Amino acid sequence: MKKLLLSLLALTSAVLLAQQPPQAPAPHIPTEQEKNLARQAEIDEQAEQTRARAAEEQKVLPPAPVSIDNADRDLGFIYMMEQRDFQFVLTNTSEEPLAYKDIAINCSCTTSKISGHGTIPPKGKLVIPLHFNAQKVTDFGDFIRDVIVFFDKYAAAVMYFRGNHSMDIKLTVMRPGDTRPHLVTSVPIGFVPDIYMKWFETINITAEFPEGKELEIGTPFFTNKRFTAEVKKIQKNYYQVIVRPILPMDYGPISGSLRIPLVKPTNQGYIMLPLNGTVGTLISCNTDFVYIDPTTEHGVVTKILTLTRFPYENREALIARAMGNPNPYMRFVEILEPKDMKTKEAPGVKFSYTQGKAGVYVHCDIDTDKMTEEGIDVVFEALGSAPCTVKFARMTEELRKTMEEQEKIRKEIEQEALEEEKQNPGVIVE
C-alpha cells in the first residue's frame, strides 16, 4: 500500500514538473431520457431471458392452478408525466398452498413493492400492486409489457398490460423573454436567493384531443407541505397551475413533488412533477474545529478563519460540477461582507472581521485560560444565509499526539516521494 501511494505521488510530481497535460474532455452526464433508454435496454435483455424461461416451463410443467382477474389489461391512453396505480389479482383455485418464487416485471416504467416470493393460501388471492410512471416510457405510441409469476412446481403465469403513450396533454412554462412555451418535466423553480422572497411559477396544461374529449384536472397537492397550488381554467382543455411557496422557505435543495389528478378524460391517473430548485445560500468555514495547544499556546492567542458564502447544490449543480463547471447559481450569490455578520462574541473568544477577496476573514482572539476540553460551539450567522458551526476547544494530550503523528507521517510520505522522484523522474516503480 505504501509503495503504491508513493508511486501515485511520484506520478503526480512528474506531471506537475513536466508539461501541463491537455485538458480532458468533460465527462458526459446522461440525461433522464438516456438513463431510461439504457435501463429499458437492460430490462429488455432480461425480459427476453425471462420470457424464454417461462416458455420453456410451459412446455414441461403443468399449468398453475390459478385464475387471473383481467390478465390482459388495457390502460388506454397514458399522458406525458402521468403516473397510474393498478393491480393484478391471482386466485389459487386449489385446496393446497401454492408457492411462488419470483415475480418479473419487464418494464423500467413499472414497479411493485410486493415480495418476489411467498405462498398463496388455498382458495386465497395474491394481489400484485403496480405503479406505472410514463416518464420512464422511452417513446410515444402503443406499448405492451408483461408481468410473469414463477411457481415452484408449475408453469409460469403471464399477465399483460398495454396502452398508448400519448402527447395529447402537454405541460409548458413561459420564461421572461421566451417567444414560445417550452415543455417541462418538473416544476422549474431554479435558484431562490432568499427564504422570504415572494415568487410564483405557472405551469400551463393544455390538451389536444383528436377524439373531442375534454380535459379536467382535480385539486393539486404537494408531497412537500411548504407549497400551495392555485388552479385556473383558462378555457376548454387549457388550465394553469400556479405554484407558490409558504414563507419563510427552508434553506437548501427543494424536495418533493406536485401531484395533479387527471379527472378527465380517464379519472385513473395523475401527473407527478418533481420540484426542482434550491433556496438561499450557506456559510462555509475553512475548518470545523479550532484547537488550543496548552503546551505551546498561552494567554490570548489569535487565529484566523475564512468564511465564504455558497449556494446549495441541487441536481443541476451536481451535474455541472461533474462536468467540471461551476455551480450555475454562483453568479447570483453576493460575496460575504463583514457588515453581513451577526455573530458578536462567545465565552472566551472575541471576533472581528475583515474583508477578503472571496469572503470574510474572522480574527478570533482566544483566551486560552477559558478554553476547556469540552469546548464551545460557535455559530457564525450572516444575513440571508444558513449559518455554520465551528468548535473551539482545548486540545487533549491524546489528540495532540495523534495530530503530531499524522503530521509526521505526512512529511515522511512527502520526503520519500521527492526522493523517489529524484531517483526515477517520471517513472512509476512497481
GROMACS .gro file of C-alpha atoms in nm, residues 103-375:
model
  273
  103ILE     CA    1  -4.226  -1.205  -0.997
  104ALA     CA    2  -4.072  -1.048  -1.307
  105ILE     CA    3  -4.191  -0.703  -1.423
  106ASN     CA    4  -4.048  -0.650  -1.769
  107CYS     CA    5  -4.055  -0.270  -1.789
  108SER     CA    6  -3.850   0.006  -1.628
  109CYS     CA    7  -4.169   0.213  -1.624
  110THR     CA    8  -4.340  -0.012  -1.369
  111THR     CA    9  -4.252  -0.106  -1.011
  112SER     CA   10  -4.408  -0.302  -0.727
  113LYS     CA   11  -4.341  -0.324  -0.355
  114ILE     CA   12  -4.457  -0.685  -0.330
  115SER     CA   13  -4.212  -0.955  -0.224
  116GLY     CA   14  -4.083  -1.170  -0.509
  117HIS     CA   15  -4.162  -1.495  -0.330
  118GLY     CA   16  -4.426  -1.631  -0.099
  119THR     CA   17  -4.726  -1.861  -0.072
  120ILE     CA   18  -5.087  -1.819  -0.181
  121PRO     CA   19  -5.324  -1.990   0.068
  122PRO     CA   20  -5.577  -2.245  -0.060
  123LYS     CA   21  -5.854  -2.054  -0.240
  124GLY     CA   22  -5.665  -1.737  -0.142
  125LYS     CA   23  -5.551  -1.443  -0.352
  126LEU     CA   24  -5.221  -1.286  -0.449
  127VAL     CA   25  -5.255  -0.912  -0.516
  128ILE     CA   26  -4.972  -0.762  -0.722
  129PRO     CA   27  -4.987  -0.380  -0.688
  130LEU     CA   28  -4.815  -0.196  -0.973
  131HIS     CA   29  -4.707   0.165  -1.012
  132PHE     CA   30  -4.672   0.291  -1.369
  133ASN     CA   31  -4.462   0.602  -1.448
  134ALA     CA   32  -4.499   0.737  -1.802
  135GLN     CA   33  -4.178   0.939  -1.766
  136LYS     CA   34  -3.990   0.608  -1.785
  137VAL     CA   35  -4.151   0.513  -2.117
  138THR     CA   36  -3.889   0.588  -2.378
  139ASP     CA   37  -4.113   0.663  -2.679
  140PHE     CA   38  -4.469   0.750  -2.773
  141GLY     CA   39  -4.741   0.535  -2.925
  142ASP     CA   40  -4.867   0.186  -2.845
  143PHE     CA   41  -4.683  -0.029  -2.592
  144ILE     CA   42  -4.728  -0.369  -2.430
  145ARG     CA   43  -4.549  -0.509  -2.126
  146ASP     CA   44  -4.579  -0.827  -1.922
  147VAL     CA   45  -4.563  -0.946  -1.562
  148ILE     CA   46  -4.462  -1.309  -1.506
  149VAL     CA   47  -4.511  -1.509  -1.186
  150PHE     CA   48  -4.293  -1.819  -1.145
  151PHE     CA   49  -4.400  -2.109  -0.923
  152ASP     CA   50  -4.212  -2.394  -0.760
  153LYS     CA   51  -4.396  -2.684  -0.928
  154TYR     CA   52  -4.598  -2.527  -1.207
  155ALA     CA   53  -4.552  -2.335  -1.528
  156ALA     CA   54  -4.525  -1.959  -1.505
  157ALA     CA   55  -4.834  -1.740  -1.526
  158VAL     CA   56  -4.811  -1.444  -1.765
  159MET     CA   57  -5.012  -1.119  -1.744
  160TYR     CA   58  -5.005  -0.827  -1.986
  161PHE     CA   59  -5.072  -0.456  -1.965
  162ARG     CA   60  -5.089  -0.234  -2.268
  163GLY     CA   61  -5.168   0.124  -2.360
  164ASN     CA   62  -5.082   0.424  -2.574
  165HIS     CA   63  -4.825   0.676  -2.453
  166SER     CA   64  -4.978   1.000  -2.580
  167MET     CA   65  -4.859   1.358  -2.627
  168ASP     CA   66  -5.216   1.491  -2.632
  169ILE     CA   67  -5.155   1.660  -2.296
  170LYS     CA   68  -4.858   1.896  -2.271
  171LEU     CA   69  -4.705   2.078  -1.974
  172THR     CA   70  -4.522   2.402  -2.050
  173VAL     CA   71  -4.387   2.720  -1.891
  174MET     CA   72  -4.311   3.066  -2.029
  175ARG     CA   73  -4.000   3.248  -1.911
  176PRO     CA   74  -3.934   3.622  -1.945
  177GLY     CA   75  -3.803   3.677  -2.296
  178ASP     CA   76  -3.942   3.347  -2.430
  179THR     CA   77  -4.119   3.368  -2.765
  180ARG     CA   78  -4.297   3.037  -2.715
  181PRO     CA   79  -4.360   2.800  -2.424
  182HIS     CA   80  -4.130   2.506  -2.368
  183LEU     CA   81  -4.207   2.162  -2.231
  184VAL     CA   82  -4.125   2.080  -1.870
  185THR     CA   83  -4.091   1.757  -1.676
  186SER     CA   84  -4.062   1.929  -1.337
  187VAL     CA   85  -4.164   2.247  -1.158
  188PRO     CA   86  -3.861   2.457  -1.266
  189ILE     CA   87  -3.811   2.676  -0.959
  190GLY     CA   88  -3.439   2.731  -1.005
  191PHE     CA   89  -3.248   2.945  -0.755
  192VAL     CA   90  -3.439   3.137  -0.487
  193PRO     CA   91  -3.188   3.376  -0.322
  194ASP     CA   92  -3.382   3.450  -0.003
  195ILE     CA   93  -3.609   3.241   0.219
  196TYR     CA   94  -3.853   3.536   0.245
  197MET     CA   95  -3.869   3.605  -0.128
  198LYS     CA   96  -4.217   3.602  -0.284
  199TRP     CA   97  -4.235   3.422  -0.616
  200PHE     CA   98  -4.463   3.202  -0.824
  201GLU     CA   99  -4.431   2.958  -1.112
  202THR     CA  100  -4.709   2.896  -1.364
  203ILE     CA  101  -4.746   2.552  -1.522
  204ASN     CA  102  -4.960   2.552  -1.837
  205ILE     CA  103  -5.153   2.230  -1.900
  206THR     CA  104  -5.307   2.204  -2.246
  207ALA     CA  105  -5.477   1.918  -2.427
  208GLU     CA  106  -5.534   1.848  -2.796
  209PHE     CA  107  -5.767   1.552  -2.815
  210PRO     CA  108  -5.840   1.433  -3.170
  211GLU     CA  109  -6.138   1.239  -3.036
  212GLY     CA  110  -6.301   1.553  -2.896
  213LYS     CA  111  -6.252   1.451  -2.532
  214GLU     CA  112  -6.228   1.711  -2.259
  215LEU     CA  113  -5.952   1.775  -2.005
  216GLU     CA  114  -6.038   1.828  -1.641
  217ILE     CA  115  -5.787   1.832  -1.357
  218GLY     CA  116  -5.854   1.784  -0.988
  219THR     CA  117  -5.717   1.969  -0.688
  220PRO     CA  118  -5.335   1.953  -0.691
  221PHE     CA  119  -5.141   1.876  -0.378
  222PHE     CA  120  -4.776   1.863  -0.277
  223THR     CA  121  -4.571   1.597  -0.104
  224ASN     CA  122  -4.379   1.898   0.034
  225LYS     CA  123  -4.622   2.089   0.258
  226ARG     CA  124  -4.431   2.417   0.218
  227PHE     CA  125  -4.606   2.496  -0.111
  228THR     CA  126  -4.954   2.584  -0.236
  229ALA     CA  127  -5.113   2.548  -0.579
  230GLU     CA  128  -5.391   2.752  -0.738
  231VAL     CA  129  -5.581   2.615  -1.039
  232LYS     CA  130  -5.724   2.839  -1.309
  233LYS     CA  131  -5.930   2.714  -1.601
  234ILE     CA  132  -5.842   2.947  -1.887
  235GLN     CA  133  -6.064   2.781  -2.146
  236LYS     CA  134  -6.166   2.435  -2.258
  237ASN     CA  135  -5.867   2.200  -2.240
  238TYR     CA  136  -5.640   2.471  -2.101
  239TYR     CA  137  -5.553   2.503  -1.732
  240GLN     CA  138  -5.291   2.688  -1.535
  241VAL     CA  139  -5.148   2.563  -1.206
  242ILE     CA  140  -4.980   2.845  -1.013
  243VAL     CA  141  -4.722   2.729  -0.758
  244ARG     CA  142  -4.630   2.949  -0.460
  245PRO     CA  143  -4.416   2.889  -0.150
  246ILE     CA  144  -4.523   2.921   0.211
  247LEU     CA  145  -4.277   3.170   0.361
  248PRO     CA  146  -4.026   3.152   0.507
  249MET     CA  147  -3.890   2.872   0.295
  250ASP     CA  148  -3.634   2.620   0.416
  251TYR     CA  149  -3.270   2.662   0.318
  252GLY     CA  150  -3.128   2.404   0.081
  253PRO     CA  151  -3.233   2.194  -0.220
  254ILE     CA  152  -3.609   2.178  -0.267
  255SER     CA  153  -3.757   1.831  -0.231
  256GLY     CA  154  -4.097   1.684  -0.304
  257SER     CA  155  -4.339   1.675  -0.596
  258LEU     CA  156  -4.657   1.834  -0.725
  259ARG     CA  157  -4.936   1.584  -0.791
  260ILE     CA  158  -5.214   1.685  -1.034
  261PRO     CA  159  -5.509   1.441  -1.063
  262LEU     CA  160  -5.649   1.382  -1.413
  263VAL     CA  161  -6.027   1.377  -1.358
  264LYS     CA  162  -6.100   1.372  -1.731
  265PRO     CA  163  -6.067   1.203  -1.968
  266THR     CA  164  -5.977   0.893  -1.764
  267ASN     CA  165  -6.003   0.969  -1.389
  268GLN     CA  166  -5.742   0.698  -1.336
  269GLY     CA  167  -5.403   0.863  -1.311
  270TYR     CA  168  -5.223   1.178  -1.209
  271ILE     CA  169  -4.939   1.394  -1.330
  272MET     CA  170  -4.638   1.400  -1.096
  273LEU     CA  171  -4.388   1.683  -1.131
  274PRO     CA  172  -4.080   1.691  -0.905
  275LEU     CA  173  -3.994   2.028  -0.752
  276ASN     CA  174  -3.662   2.137  -0.897
  277GLY     CA  175  -3.471   2.418  -0.732
  278THR     CA  176  -3.271   2.537  -0.434
  279VAL     CA  177  -3.320   2.809  -0.174
  280GLY     CA  178  -3.070   3.051  -0.029
  281THR     CA  179  -2.702   3.020   0.048
  282LEU     CA  180  -2.493   2.875   0.326
  283ILE     CA  181  -2.187   2.998   0.512
  284SER     CA  182  -1.886   2.770   0.483
  285CYS     CA  183  -1.576   2.783   0.704
  286ASN     CA  184  -1.230   2.658   0.615
  287THR     CA  185  -1.236   2.439   0.928
  288ASP     CA  186  -1.486   2.281   1.163
  289PHE     CA  187  -1.254   2.282   1.467
  290VAL     CA  188  -1.019   2.533   1.631
  291TYR     CA  189  -0.790   2.375   1.892
  292ILE     CA  190  -0.570   2.544   2.150
  293ASP     CA  191  -0.250   2.354   2.227
  294PRO     CA  192  -0.184   2.406   2.602
  295THR     CA  193   0.182   2.310   2.560
  296THR     CA  194   0.263   2.599   2.325
  297GLU     CA  195  -0.022   2.850   2.339
  298HIS     CA  196  -0.085   3.067   2.645
  299GLY     CA  197  -0.268   3.387   2.731
  300VAL     CA  198  -0.463   3.537   2.443
  301VAL     CA  199  -0.389   3.391   2.100
  302THR     CA  200  -0.531   3.493   1.765
  303LYS     CA  201  -0.641   3.252   1.497
  304ILE     CA  202  -0.791   3.347   1.162
  305LEU     CA  203  -1.079   3.170   0.993
  306THR     CA  204  -1.217   3.218   0.642
  307LEU     CA  205  -1.593   3.233   0.585
  308THR     CA  206  -1.737   3.208   0.235
  309ARG     CA  207  -2.093   3.219   0.104
  310PHE     CA  208  -2.201   2.940  -0.132
  311PRO     CA  209  -2.527   2.836  -0.298
  312TYR     CA  210  -2.669   2.497  -0.218
  313GLU     CA  211  -2.641   2.220  -0.474
  314ASN     CA  212  -2.933   2.050  -0.643
  315ARG     CA  213  -2.931   1.813  -0.940
  316GLU     CA  214  -2.835   2.082  -1.193
  317ALA     CA  215  -2.546   2.198  -0.975
  318LEU     CA  216  -2.420   1.843  -0.922
  319ILE     CA  217  -2.429   1.779  -1.297
  320ALA     CA  218  -2.236   2.100  -1.361
  321ARG     CA  219  -1.972   2.004  -1.104
  322ALA     CA  220  -1.936   1.657  -1.255
  323MET     CA  221  -1.868   1.822  -1.591
  324GLY     CA  222  -1.603   2.048  -1.439
  325ASN     CA  223  -1.822   2.358  -1.444
  326PRO     CA  224  -1.900   2.591  -1.153
  327ASN     CA  225  -2.228   2.586  -0.967
  328PRO     CA  226  -2.470   2.761  -1.208
  329TYR     CA  227  -2.624   2.952  -0.917
  330MET     CA  228  -2.290   3.102  -0.808
  331ARG     CA  229  -2.344   3.404  -1.033
  332PHE     CA  230  -2.643   3.504  -0.821
  333VAL     CA  231  -2.453   3.492  -0.491
  334GLU     CA  232  -2.320   3.809  -0.331
  335ILE     CA  233  -1.975   3.792  -0.170
  336LEU     CA  234  -1.993   3.775   0.208
  337GLU     CA  235  -1.901   4.104   0.378
  338PRO     CA  236  -1.825   4.200   0.741
  339LYS     CA  237  -2.147   4.401   0.759
  340ASP     CA  238  -2.342   4.080   0.695
  341MET     CA  239  -2.204   3.907   1.004
  342LYS     CA  240  -2.427   3.874   1.309
  343THR     CA  241  -2.204   3.669   1.544
  344LYS     CA  242  -2.066   3.905   1.812
  345GLU     CA  243  -1.878   3.702   2.074
  346ALA     CA  244  -1.863   3.373   2.261
  347PRO     CA  245  -1.733   3.272   2.607
  348GLY     CA  246  -1.356   3.313   2.594
  349VAL     CA  247  -1.349   3.427   2.230
  350LYS     CA  248  -1.385   3.771   2.071
  351PHE     CA  249  -1.434   3.816   1.698
  352SER     CA  250  -1.352   4.087   1.448
  353TYR     CA  251  -1.400   4.076   1.073
  354THR     CA  252  -1.209   4.199   0.769
  355GLN     CA  253  -1.292   4.171   0.402
  356GLY     CA  254  -1.124   3.908   0.189
  357LYS     CA  255  -1.135   3.851  -0.185
  358ALA     CA  256  -1.388   3.567  -0.168
  359GLY     CA  257  -1.541   3.627   0.173
  360VAL     CA  258  -1.470   3.734   0.528
  361TYR     CA  259  -1.166   3.677   0.749
  362VAL     CA  260  -1.262   3.613   1.112
  363HIS     CA  261  -0.996   3.719   1.363
  364CYS     CA  262  -1.054   3.507   1.673
  365ASP     CA  263  -0.892   3.638   1.993
  366ILE     CA  264  -0.900   3.334   2.220
  367ASP     CA  265  -0.843   3.343   2.597
  368THR     CA  266  -0.665   3.010   2.640
  369ASP     CA  267  -0.733   3.004   3.015
  370LYS     CA  268  -1.106   2.988   2.945
  371MET     CA  269  -1.087   2.710   2.690
  372THR     CA  270  -1.193   2.362   2.808
  373GLU     CA  271  -1.150   2.022   2.651
  374GLU     CA  272  -1.528   2.002   2.603
  375GLY     CA  273  -1.511   2.330   2.414
   0.00000   0.00000   0.00000
